[in-house]
mmCIF file of C-alpha atoms in Angstrom:
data_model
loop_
_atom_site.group_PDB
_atom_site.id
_atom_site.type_symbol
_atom_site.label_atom_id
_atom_site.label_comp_id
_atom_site.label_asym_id
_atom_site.label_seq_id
_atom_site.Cartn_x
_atom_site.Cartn_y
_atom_site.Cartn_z
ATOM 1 C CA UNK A 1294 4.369 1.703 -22.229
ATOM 2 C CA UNK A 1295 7.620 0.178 -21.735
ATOM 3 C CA UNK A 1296 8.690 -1.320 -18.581
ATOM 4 C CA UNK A 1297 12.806 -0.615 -17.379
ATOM 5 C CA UNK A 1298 12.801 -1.415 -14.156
ATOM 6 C CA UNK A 1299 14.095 2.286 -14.164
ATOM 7 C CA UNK A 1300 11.221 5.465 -14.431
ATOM 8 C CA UNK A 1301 13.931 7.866 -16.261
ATOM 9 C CA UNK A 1302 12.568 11.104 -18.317
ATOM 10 C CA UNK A 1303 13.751 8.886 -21.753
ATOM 11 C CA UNK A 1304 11.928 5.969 -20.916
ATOM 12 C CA UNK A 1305 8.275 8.172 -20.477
ATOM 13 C CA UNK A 1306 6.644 9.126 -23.827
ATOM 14 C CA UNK A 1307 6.112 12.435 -24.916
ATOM 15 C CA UNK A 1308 2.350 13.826 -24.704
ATOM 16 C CA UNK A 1309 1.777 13.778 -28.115
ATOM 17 C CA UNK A 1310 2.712 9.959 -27.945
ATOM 18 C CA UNK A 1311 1.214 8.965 -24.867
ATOM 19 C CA UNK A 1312 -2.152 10.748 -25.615
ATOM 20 C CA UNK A 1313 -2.613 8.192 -29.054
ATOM 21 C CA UNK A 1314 -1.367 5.438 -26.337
ATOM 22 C CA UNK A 1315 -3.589 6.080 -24.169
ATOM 23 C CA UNK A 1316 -6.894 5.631 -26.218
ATOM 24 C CA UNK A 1317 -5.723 2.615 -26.986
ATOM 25 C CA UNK A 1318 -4.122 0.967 -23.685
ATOM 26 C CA UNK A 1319 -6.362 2.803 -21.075
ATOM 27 C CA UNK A 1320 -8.858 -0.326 -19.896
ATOM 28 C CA UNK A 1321 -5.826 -2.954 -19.734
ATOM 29 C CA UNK A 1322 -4.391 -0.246 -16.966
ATOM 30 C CA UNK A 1323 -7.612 -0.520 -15.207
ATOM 31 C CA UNK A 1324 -7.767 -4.161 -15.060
ATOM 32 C CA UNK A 1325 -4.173 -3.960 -13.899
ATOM 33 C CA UNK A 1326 -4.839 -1.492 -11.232
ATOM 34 C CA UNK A 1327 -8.422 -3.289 -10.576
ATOM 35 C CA UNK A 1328 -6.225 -6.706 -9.956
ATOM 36 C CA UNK A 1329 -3.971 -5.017 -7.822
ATOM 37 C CA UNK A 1330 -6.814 -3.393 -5.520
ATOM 38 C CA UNK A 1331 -7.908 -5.545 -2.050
ATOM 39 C CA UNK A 1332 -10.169 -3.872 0.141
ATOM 40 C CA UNK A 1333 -9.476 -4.937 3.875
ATOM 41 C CA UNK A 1334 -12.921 -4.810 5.468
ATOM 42 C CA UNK A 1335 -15.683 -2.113 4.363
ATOM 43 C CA UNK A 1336 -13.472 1.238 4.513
ATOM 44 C CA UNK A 1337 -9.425 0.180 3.894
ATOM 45 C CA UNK A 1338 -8.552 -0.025 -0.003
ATOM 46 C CA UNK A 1339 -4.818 -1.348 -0.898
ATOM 47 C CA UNK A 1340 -3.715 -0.348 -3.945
ATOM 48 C CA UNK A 1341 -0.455 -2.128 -4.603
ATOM 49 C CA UNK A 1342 1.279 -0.283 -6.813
ATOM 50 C CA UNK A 1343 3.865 -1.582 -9.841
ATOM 51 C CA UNK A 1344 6.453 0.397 -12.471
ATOM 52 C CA UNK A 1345 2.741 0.067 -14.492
ATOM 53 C CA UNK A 1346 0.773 1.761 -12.096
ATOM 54 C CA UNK A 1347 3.416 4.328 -11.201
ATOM 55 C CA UNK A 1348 4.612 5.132 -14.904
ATOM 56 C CA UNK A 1349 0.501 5.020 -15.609
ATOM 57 C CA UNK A 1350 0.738 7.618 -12.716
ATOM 58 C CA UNK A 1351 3.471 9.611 -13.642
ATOM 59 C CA UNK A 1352 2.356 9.985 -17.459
ATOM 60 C CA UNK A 1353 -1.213 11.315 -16.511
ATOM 61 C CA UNK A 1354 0.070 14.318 -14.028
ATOM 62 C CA UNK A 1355 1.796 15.076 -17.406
ATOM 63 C CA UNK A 1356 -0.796 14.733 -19.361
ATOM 64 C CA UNK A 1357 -3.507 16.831 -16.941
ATOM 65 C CA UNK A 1358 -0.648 19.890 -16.028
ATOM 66 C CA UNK A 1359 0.806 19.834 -19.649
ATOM 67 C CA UNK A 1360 4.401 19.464 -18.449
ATOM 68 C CA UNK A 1361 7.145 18.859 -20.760
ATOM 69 C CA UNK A 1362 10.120 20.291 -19.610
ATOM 70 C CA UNK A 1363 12.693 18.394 -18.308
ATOM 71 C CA UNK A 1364 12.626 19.705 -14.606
ATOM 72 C CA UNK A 1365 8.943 19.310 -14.012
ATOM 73 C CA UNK A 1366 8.883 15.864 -15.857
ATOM 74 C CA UNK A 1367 11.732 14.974 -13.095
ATOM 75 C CA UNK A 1368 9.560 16.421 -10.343
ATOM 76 C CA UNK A 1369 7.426 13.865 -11.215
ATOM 77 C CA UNK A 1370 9.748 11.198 -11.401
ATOM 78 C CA UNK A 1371 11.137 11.987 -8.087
ATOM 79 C CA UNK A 1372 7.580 11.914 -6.693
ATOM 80 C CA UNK A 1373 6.028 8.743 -7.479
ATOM 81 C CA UNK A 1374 8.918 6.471 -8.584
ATOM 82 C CA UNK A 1375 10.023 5.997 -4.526
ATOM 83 C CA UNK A 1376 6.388 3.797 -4.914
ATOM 84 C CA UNK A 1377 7.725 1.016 -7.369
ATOM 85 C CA UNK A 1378 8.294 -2.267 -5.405
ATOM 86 C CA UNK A 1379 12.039 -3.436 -5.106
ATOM 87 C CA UNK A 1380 11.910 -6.681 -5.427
ATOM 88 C CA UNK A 1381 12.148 -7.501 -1.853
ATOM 89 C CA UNK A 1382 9.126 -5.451 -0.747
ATOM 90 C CA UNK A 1383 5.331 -4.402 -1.913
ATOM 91 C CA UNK A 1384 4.180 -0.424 -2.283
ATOM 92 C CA UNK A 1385 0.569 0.249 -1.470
ATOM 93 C CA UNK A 1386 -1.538 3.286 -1.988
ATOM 94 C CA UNK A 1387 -3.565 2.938 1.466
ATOM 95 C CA UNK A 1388 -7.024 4.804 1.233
ATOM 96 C CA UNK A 1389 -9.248 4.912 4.502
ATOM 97 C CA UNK A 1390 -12.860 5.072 2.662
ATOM 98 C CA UNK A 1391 -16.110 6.470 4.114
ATOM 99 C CA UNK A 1392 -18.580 8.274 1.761
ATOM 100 C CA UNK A 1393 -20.633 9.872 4.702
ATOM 101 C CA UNK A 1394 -18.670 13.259 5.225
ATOM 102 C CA UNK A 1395 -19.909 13.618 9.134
ATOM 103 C CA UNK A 1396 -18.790 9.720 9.479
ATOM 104 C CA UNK A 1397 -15.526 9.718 7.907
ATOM 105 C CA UNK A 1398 -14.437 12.689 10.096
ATOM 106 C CA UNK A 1399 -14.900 10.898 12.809
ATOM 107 C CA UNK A 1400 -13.794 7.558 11.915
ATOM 108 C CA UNK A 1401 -10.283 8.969 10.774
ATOM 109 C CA UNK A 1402 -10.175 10.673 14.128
ATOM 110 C CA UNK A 1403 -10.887 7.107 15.916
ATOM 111 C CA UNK A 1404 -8.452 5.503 13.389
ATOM 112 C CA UNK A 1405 -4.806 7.522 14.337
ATOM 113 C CA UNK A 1406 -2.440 5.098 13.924
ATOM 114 C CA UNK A 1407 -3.882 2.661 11.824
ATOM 115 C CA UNK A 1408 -0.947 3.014 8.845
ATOM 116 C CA UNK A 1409 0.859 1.362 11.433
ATOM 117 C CA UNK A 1410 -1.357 -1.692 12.454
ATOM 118 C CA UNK A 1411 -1.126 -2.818 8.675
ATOM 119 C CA UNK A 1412 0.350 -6.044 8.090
ATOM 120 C CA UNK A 1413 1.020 -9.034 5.766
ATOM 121 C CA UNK A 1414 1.376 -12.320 6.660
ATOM 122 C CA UNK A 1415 3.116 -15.325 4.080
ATOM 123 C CA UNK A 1416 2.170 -18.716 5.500
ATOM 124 C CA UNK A 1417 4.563 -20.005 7.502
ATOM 125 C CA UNK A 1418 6.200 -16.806 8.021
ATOM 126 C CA UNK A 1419 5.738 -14.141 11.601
ATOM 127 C CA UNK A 1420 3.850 -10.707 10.494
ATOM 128 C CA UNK A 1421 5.520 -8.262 8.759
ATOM 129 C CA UNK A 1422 3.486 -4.931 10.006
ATOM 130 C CA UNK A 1423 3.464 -1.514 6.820
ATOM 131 C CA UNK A 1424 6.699 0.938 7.022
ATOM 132 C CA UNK A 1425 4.143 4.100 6.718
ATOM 133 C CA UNK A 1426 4.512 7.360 4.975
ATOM 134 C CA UNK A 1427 8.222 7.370 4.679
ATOM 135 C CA UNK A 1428 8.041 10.776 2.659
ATOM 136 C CA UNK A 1429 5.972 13.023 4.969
ATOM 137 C CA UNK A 1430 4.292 12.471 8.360
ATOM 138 C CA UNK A 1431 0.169 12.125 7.299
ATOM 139 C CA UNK A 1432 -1.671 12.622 10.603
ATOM 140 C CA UNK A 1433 -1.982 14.893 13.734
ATOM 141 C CA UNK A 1434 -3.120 14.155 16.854
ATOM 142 C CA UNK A 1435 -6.498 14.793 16.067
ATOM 143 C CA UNK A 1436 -6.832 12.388 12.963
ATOM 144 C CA UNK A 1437 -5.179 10.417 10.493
ATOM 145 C CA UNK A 1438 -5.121 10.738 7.053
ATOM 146 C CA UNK A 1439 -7.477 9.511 4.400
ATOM 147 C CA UNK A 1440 -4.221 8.412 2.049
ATOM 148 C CA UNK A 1441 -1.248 7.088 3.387
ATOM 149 C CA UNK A 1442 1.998 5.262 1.329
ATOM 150 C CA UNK A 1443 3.010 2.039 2.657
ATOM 151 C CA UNK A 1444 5.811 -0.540 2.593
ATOM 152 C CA UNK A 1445 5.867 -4.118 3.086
ATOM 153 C CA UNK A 1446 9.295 -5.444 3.695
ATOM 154 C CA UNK A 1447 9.837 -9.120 2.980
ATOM 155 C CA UNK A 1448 12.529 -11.678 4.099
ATOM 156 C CA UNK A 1449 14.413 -14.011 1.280
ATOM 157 C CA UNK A 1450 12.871 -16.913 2.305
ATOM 158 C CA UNK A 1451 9.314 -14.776 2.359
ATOM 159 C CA UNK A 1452 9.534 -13.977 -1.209
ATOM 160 C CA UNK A 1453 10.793 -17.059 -2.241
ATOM 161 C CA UNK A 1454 7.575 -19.212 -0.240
ATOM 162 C CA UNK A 1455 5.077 -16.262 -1.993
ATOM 163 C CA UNK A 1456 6.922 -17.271 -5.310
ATOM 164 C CA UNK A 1457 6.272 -20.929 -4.935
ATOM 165 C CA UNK A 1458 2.377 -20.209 -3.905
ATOM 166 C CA UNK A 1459 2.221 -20.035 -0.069
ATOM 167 C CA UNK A 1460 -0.910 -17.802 0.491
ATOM 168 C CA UNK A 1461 -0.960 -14.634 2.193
ATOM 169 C CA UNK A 1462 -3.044 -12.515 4.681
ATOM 170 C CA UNK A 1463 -3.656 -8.593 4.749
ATOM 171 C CA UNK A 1464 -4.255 -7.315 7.997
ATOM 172 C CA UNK A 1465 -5.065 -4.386 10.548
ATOM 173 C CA UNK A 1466 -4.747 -5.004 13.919
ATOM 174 C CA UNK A 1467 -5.927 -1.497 15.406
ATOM 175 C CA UNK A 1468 -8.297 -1.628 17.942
ATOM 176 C CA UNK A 1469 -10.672 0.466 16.277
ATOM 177 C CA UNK A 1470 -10.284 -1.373 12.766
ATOM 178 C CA UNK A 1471 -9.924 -4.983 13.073
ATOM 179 C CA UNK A 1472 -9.869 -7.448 10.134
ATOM 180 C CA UNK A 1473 -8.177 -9.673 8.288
ATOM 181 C CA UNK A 1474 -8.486 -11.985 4.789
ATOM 182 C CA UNK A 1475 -6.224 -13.770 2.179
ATOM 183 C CA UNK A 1476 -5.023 -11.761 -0.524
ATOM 184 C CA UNK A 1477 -6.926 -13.268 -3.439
ATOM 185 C CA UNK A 1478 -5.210 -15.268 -5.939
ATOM 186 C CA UNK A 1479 -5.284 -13.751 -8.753
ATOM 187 C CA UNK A 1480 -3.692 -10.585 -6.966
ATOM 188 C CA UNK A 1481 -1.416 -12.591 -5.289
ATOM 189 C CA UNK A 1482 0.008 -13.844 -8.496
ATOM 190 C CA UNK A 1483 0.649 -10.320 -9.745
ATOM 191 C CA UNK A 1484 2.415 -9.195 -6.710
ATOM 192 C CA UNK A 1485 4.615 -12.348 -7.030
ATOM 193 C CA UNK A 1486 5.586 -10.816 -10.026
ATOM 194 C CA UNK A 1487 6.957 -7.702 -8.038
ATOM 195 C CA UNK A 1488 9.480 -10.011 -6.376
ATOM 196 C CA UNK A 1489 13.207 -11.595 -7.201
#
């Protein structure tokens, strides 16, 4: 898999050639995706997403609906590639996570809003709270969603203090859901590399 900085039909392989890649490359996307994963509290699970994750993403909806025509390949283009970080912000795949049916009901009815209460925080640096589901509107006003899509926008002189190792905090400041903790390491390493 070939990184462009650019998700473009020519730059995805064809199924034939991504199936034999795939046997092969699989587990390195998992530890990539795995590294990129921080669980805020017991029931919030960031995935931050990358061009990796996303053309991972975009090559398996091929793979699973057998698409190779060049208008549903760029329906799928058009559909995840809006989640590739900038350079001047992180993507996250937000998932609100409750394995008790009955309970998660009624947590994501206590939890409206809580796309919105998301923040990061680079030391030295005010909050910067999640732009949330810029593509279509995920709750009601009986619950919220168990997936939203969010967007961390960061300053110049944020990226540049995450770049040199300042340490970071994910947050949630909803009533409801509150908790914070440093973004590990390790993770915090790879999302540097999402930044210019």
């Amino acid at each position: 898999m070939q990184l462009t900085g650019n998700i473009t039909p020519d730059s995805l392989m064809s199924l034939e050639a991504y199936t034999k890649w795939r046997k092969l490359h699989k587990p390195e996307i998992m530890a990539h995706r795995r590294l990129r994963s921080v669980v805020l509290g017991e029931h919030i699970n960031l995935q931050f997403e990358s061009e990796t994750t996303i053309r991972y993403q975009i090559q398996e909806m091929l793979r699973i609906e057998k698409i190779f025509e060049e208008e549903g390949i760029q329906q799928e283009i058009e559909a995840y590639a809006p989640l590739v970080p900038d350079g001047h912000n992180w993507k996250a795949t937000m998932m609100i996570e409750y394995t008790d049916i009955n309970e998660r009901k009624r947590e994501l009815a206590r939890l409206i809003g809580v796309e919105d209460r998301m923040f990061v925080e680079v030391e030295g640096h005010a909050r910067v709270y999640a732009i949330a589901d810029e593509d279509l509107d995920r709750e009601n006003d009986e619950k919220t969603s168990a997936v939203h899509f969010v967007r961390f926008e960061l300053t110049p002189s944020m990226c540049a203090s995450v770049k040199a190792g300042g340490a970071v905090k994910l947050g949630c400041d909803h009533t409801h859901y509150p908790a914070h903790m440093q973004i590990p390491p390790e993770t915090l390493a790879s999302l540097a590399g999402d930044l210019r």
